[in-house]
Short mmCIF file of C-alpha atoms and ligand atoms in Angstrom, two decimals:
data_model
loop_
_atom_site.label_atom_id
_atom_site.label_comp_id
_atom_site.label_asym_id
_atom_site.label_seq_id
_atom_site.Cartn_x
_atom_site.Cartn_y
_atom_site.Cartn_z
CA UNK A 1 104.76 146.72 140.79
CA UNK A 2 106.06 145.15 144.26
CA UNK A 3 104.34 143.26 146.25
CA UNK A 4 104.53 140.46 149.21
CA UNK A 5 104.56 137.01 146.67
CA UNK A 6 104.15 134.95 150.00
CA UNK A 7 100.91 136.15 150.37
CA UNK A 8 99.68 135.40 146.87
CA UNK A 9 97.91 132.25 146.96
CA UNK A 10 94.88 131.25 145.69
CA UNK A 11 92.62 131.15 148.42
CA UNK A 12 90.00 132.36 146.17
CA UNK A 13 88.91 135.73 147.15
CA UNK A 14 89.38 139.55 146.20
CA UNK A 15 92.62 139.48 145.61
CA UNK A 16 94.74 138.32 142.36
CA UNK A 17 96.99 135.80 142.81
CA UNK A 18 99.25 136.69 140.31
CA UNK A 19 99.86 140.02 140.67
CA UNK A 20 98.35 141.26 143.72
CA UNK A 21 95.15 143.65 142.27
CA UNK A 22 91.73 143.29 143.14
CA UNK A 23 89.65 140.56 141.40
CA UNK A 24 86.02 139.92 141.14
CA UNK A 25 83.78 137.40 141.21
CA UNK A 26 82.63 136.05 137.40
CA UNK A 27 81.05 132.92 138.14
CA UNK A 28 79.46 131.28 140.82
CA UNK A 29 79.07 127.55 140.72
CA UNK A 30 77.28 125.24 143.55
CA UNK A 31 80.94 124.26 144.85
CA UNK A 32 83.37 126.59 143.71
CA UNK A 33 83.60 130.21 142.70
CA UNK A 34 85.90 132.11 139.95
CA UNK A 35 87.93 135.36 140.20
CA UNK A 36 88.87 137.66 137.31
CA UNK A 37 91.73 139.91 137.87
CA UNK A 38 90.95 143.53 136.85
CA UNK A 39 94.32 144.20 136.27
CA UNK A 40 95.92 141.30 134.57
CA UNK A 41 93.22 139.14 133.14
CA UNK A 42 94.38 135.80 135.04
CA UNK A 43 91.40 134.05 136.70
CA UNK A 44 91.72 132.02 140.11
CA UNK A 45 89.28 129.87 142.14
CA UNK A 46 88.49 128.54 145.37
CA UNK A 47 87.57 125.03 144.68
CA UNK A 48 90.54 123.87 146.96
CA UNK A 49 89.66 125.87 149.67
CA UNK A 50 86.07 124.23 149.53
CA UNK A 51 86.95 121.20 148.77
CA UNK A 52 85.22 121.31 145.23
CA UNK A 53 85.25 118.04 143.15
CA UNK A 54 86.64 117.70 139.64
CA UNK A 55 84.71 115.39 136.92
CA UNK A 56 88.77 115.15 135.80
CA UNK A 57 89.89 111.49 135.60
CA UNK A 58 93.79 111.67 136.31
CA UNK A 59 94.38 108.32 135.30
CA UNK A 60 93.58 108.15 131.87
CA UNK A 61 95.86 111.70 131.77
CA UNK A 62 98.74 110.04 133.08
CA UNK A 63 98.02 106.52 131.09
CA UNK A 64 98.52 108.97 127.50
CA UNK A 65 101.93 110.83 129.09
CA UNK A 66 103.17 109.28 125.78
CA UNK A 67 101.94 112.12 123.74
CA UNK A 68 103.42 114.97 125.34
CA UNK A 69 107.15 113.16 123.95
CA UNK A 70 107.20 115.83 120.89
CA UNK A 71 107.34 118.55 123.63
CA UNK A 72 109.51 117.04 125.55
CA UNK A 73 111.60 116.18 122.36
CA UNK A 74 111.46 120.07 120.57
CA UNK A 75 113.09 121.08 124.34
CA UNK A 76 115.73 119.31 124.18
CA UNK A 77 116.12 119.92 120.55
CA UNK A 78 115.85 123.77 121.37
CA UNK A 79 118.38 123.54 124.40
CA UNK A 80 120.84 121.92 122.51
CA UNK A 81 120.65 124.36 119.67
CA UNK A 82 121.43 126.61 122.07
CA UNK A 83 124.40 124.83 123.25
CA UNK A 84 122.57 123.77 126.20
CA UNK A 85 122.30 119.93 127.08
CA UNK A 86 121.10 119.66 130.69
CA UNK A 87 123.20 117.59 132.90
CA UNK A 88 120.56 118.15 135.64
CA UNK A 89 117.00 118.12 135.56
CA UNK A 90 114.19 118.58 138.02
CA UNK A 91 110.72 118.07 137.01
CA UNK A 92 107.81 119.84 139.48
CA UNK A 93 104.80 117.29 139.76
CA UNK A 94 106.49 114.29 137.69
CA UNK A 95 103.55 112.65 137.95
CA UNK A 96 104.32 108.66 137.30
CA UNK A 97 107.61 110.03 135.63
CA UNK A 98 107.31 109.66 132.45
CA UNK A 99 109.32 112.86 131.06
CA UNK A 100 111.91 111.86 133.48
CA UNK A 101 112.49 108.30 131.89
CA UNK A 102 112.72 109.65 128.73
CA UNK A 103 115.25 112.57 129.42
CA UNK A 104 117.26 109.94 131.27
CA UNK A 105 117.51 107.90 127.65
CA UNK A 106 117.97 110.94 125.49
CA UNK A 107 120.22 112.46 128.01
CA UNK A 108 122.94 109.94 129.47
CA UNK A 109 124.52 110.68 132.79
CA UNK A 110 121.91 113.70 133.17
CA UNK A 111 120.81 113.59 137.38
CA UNK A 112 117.43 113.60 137.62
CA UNK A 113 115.07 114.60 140.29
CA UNK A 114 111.53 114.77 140.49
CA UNK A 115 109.02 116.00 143.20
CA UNK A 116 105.70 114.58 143.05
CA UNK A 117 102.57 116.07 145.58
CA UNK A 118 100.60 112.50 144.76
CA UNK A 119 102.13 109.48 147.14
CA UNK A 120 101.15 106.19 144.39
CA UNK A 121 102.41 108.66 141.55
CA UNK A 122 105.40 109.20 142.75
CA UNK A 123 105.85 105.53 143.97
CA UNK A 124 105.28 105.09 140.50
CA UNK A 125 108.17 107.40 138.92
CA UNK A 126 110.29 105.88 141.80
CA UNK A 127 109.66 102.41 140.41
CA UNK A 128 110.10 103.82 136.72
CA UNK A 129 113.32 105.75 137.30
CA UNK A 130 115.28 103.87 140.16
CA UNK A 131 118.47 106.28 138.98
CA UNK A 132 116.33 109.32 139.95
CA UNK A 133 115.66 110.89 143.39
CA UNK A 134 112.01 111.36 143.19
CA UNK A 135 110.99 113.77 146.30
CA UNK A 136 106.94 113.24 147.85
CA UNK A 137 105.38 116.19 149.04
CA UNK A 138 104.75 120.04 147.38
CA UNK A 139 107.41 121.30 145.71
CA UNK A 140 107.09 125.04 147.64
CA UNK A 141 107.92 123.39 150.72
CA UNK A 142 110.52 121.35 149.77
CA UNK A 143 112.58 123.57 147.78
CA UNK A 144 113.37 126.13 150.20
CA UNK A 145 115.75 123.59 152.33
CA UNK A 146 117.57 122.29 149.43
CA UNK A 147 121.11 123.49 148.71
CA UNK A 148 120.60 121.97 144.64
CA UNK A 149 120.74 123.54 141.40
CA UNK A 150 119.57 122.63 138.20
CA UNK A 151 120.32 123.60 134.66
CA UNK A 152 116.69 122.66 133.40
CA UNK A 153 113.59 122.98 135.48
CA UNK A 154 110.16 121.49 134.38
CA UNK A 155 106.93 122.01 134.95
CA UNK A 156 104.51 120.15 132.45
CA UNK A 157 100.97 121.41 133.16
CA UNK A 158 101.22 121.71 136.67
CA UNK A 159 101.47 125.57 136.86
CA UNK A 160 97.86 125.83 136.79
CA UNK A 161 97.69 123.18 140.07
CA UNK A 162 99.77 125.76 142.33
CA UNK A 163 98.31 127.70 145.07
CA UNK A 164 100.94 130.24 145.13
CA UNK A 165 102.58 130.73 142.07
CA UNK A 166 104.73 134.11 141.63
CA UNK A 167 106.09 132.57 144.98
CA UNK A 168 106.79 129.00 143.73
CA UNK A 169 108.78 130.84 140.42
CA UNK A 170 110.74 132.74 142.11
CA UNK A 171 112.23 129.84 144.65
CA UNK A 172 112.60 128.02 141.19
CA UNK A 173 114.99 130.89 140.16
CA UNK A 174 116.97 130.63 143.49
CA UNK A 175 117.27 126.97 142.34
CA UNK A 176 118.77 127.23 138.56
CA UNK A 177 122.39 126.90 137.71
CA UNK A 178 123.96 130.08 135.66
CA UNK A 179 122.86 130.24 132.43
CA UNK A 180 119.87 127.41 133.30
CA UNK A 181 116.38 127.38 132.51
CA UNK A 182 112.51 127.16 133.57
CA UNK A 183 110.34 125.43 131.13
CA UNK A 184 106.59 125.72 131.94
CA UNK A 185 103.33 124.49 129.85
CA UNK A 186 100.57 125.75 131.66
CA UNK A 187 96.29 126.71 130.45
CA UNK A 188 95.77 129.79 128.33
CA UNK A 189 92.82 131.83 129.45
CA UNK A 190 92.43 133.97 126.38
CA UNK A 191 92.06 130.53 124.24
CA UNK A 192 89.00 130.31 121.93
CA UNK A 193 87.90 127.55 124.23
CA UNK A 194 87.58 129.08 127.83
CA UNK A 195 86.45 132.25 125.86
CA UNK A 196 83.43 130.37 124.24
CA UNK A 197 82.75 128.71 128.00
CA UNK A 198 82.78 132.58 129.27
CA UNK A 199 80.52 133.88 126.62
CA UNK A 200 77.65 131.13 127.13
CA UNK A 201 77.66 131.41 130.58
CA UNK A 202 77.21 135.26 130.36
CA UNK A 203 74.88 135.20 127.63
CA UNK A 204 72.26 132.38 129.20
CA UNK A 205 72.21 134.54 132.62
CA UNK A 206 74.82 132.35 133.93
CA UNK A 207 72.26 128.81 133.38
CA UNK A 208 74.79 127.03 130.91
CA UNK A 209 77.65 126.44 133.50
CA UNK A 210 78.79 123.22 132.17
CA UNK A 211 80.90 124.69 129.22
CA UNK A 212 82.71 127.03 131.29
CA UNK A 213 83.36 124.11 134.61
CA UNK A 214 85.20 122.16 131.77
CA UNK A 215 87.24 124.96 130.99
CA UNK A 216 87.71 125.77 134.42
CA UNK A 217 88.05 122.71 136.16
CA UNK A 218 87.87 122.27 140.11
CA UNK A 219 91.75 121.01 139.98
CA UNK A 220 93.02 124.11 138.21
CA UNK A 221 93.34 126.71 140.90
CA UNK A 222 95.03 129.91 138.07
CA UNK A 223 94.25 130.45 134.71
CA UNK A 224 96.92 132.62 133.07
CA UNK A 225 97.06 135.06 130.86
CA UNK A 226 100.23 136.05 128.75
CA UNK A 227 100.33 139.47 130.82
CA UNK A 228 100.22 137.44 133.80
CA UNK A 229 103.05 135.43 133.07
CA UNK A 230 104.88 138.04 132.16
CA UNK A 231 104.72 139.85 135.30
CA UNK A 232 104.98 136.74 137.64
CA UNK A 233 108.39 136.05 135.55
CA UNK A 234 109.80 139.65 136.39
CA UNK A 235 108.45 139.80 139.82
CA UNK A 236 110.61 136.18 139.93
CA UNK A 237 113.45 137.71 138.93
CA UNK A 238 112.99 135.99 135.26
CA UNK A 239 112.84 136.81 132.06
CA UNK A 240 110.73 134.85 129.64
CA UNK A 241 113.17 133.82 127.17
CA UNK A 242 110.64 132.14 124.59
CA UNK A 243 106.73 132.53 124.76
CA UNK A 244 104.41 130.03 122.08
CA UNK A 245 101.17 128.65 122.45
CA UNK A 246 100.12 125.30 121.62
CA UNK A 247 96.54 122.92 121.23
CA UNK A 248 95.34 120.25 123.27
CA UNK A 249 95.50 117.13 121.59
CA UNK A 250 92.04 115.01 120.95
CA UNK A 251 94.26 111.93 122.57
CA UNK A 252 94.62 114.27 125.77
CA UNK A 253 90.52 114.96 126.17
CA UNK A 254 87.96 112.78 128.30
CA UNK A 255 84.27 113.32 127.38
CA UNK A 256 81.73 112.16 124.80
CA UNK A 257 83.34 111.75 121.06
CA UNK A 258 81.50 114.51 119.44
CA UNK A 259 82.37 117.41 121.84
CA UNK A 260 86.19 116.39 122.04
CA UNK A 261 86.10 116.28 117.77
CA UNK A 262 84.54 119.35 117.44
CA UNK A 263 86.74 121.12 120.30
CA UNK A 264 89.82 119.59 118.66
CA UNK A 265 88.80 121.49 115.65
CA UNK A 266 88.32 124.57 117.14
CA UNK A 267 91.70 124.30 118.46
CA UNK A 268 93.64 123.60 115.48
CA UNK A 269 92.39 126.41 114.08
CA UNK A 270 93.52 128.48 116.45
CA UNK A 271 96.53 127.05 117.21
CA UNK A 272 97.20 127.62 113.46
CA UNK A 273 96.20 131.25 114.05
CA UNK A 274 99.18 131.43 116.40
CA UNK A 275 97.05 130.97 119.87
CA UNK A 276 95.91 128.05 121.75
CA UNK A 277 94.86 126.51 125.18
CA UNK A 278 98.58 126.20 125.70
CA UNK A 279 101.26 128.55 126.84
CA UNK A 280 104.63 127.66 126.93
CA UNK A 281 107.09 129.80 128.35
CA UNK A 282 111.37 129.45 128.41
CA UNK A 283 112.40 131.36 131.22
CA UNK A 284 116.02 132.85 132.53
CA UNK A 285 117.41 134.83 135.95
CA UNK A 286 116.77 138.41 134.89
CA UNK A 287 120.97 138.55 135.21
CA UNK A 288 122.01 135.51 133.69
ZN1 ZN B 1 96.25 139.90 138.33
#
């Protein structure tokens, strides 16, 4: 399948952002509507173009950045193993920097860059890593004038956040060293979690919406699924190197103590089945 990536954004409409088929409307919310592709599963939504709120509180996200340091550690345990240190990183939405800190330590002499869309985030990572060259503005814009290359390319749940994604990957690829790599966590649609938000909006005549906004929050624009991610990765010019699917941890949730128990129970399960409300994807140039 071929199509025009620069005109894959999410917008919110009829078309699939991901790969390009028609999608149709599956839920309809005061503020904000959801898409379903017919052809690859991945839902997308036009809270941004409508200005839709999110009951997310960033803050307290970026206060526990601390417990994403086993990912961040099993990376650079699995790049190494592979022969692989990075001696230049660039993390997509750094946020307050946190990852970037900590690959500075683990990794000495490593060249770090960052690009961060928030202004008093990425004051904050500029403050945190004064080494670094932390870049304000969206990453899709900036990229595309930069002569740089990178051997290790990050994007910690932030995949979800971009309006045009197959587009964003692929100027990623143009922006990898040989032999380099893309590492992306982004939300898993066909998790237990959304699934159970789905069904009980379905099955009360579309009453119970609250379930299903949680699991489709305002500031999530895609929702992948694993078919979707593979064919953004080939229409990038990528191929996904390692695929594995993770939990949300209860540290990680905002919202009353009994829901986030019992949802962090749900999702150990099925994280222990081998699926989860995480994706996390390795990815290569096609040719390298
Ligand atoms: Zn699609």
């Amino acid at each position: 399948m071929t199509f025009p990536v620069e005109s894959l954004t999410t917008r919110g409409g009829e078309l699939c952002p991901v790969c390009g088929s028609v999608a149709s409307s599956a839920a309809v919310f005061p503020d904000y509507r959801l898409f379903r592709c017919r052809s690859c599963g991945c839902w997308s939504s036009d809270a941004l173009e409508r200005g839709a709120a999110t009951s997310f509180e960033p803050m307290s996200y970026f206060e526990n950045a601390e417990l994403d340091r086993p990912k961040w550690v099993a990376l650079l345990q699995s790049l190494s193993d592979r022969s692989r240190v990075p001696a230049s990183v660039l993390d997509i939405g750094c946020g307050t920097g946190a990852f970037l800190e900590w690959i500075s330590g683990a990794c000495p002499g490593i060249r770090c860059v960052g690009i961060e869309i928030d202004a008093s985030r990425g004051s904050e990572a500029r403050a945190r890593n004064p080494d670094a060259a932390i870049q304000m503005g969206d990453a899709g814009e900036i990229l595309p004038g930069s002569p740089d290359r990178y051997d290790l390319i990050t994007l910690w749940d932030v995949f979800e956040h971009v309006r045009a994604p197959v587009h964003l990957l692929g100027e990623l690829a143009a922006h990898l060293t040989p032999g380099g790599s893309i590492h992306i966590v982004t939300i898993h649609e066909q998790s237990l979690v959304p699934a159970i938000g789905r069904a009980l909006y379905r099955i009360s005549g579309r009453r119970l919406s609250y379930p299903m906004r949680r699991t489709h929050e305002a500031h999530h624009l895609v929702f992948f699924t694993r078919r979707g991610l593979e064919l953004a990765a080939r229409e990038a010019g990528l191929r996904i190197q390692e695929l594995w699917f993770d939990r949300l941890l209860r540290g990680r949730m905002d919202g009353h103590p009994i829901v986030t128990a019992a949802t962090s129970a749900v999702l150990r399960i099925e994280n222990a089945l081998g699926n989860g409300l995480f994706v996390n994807l390795t990815l290569q140039r096609s040719e390298g």
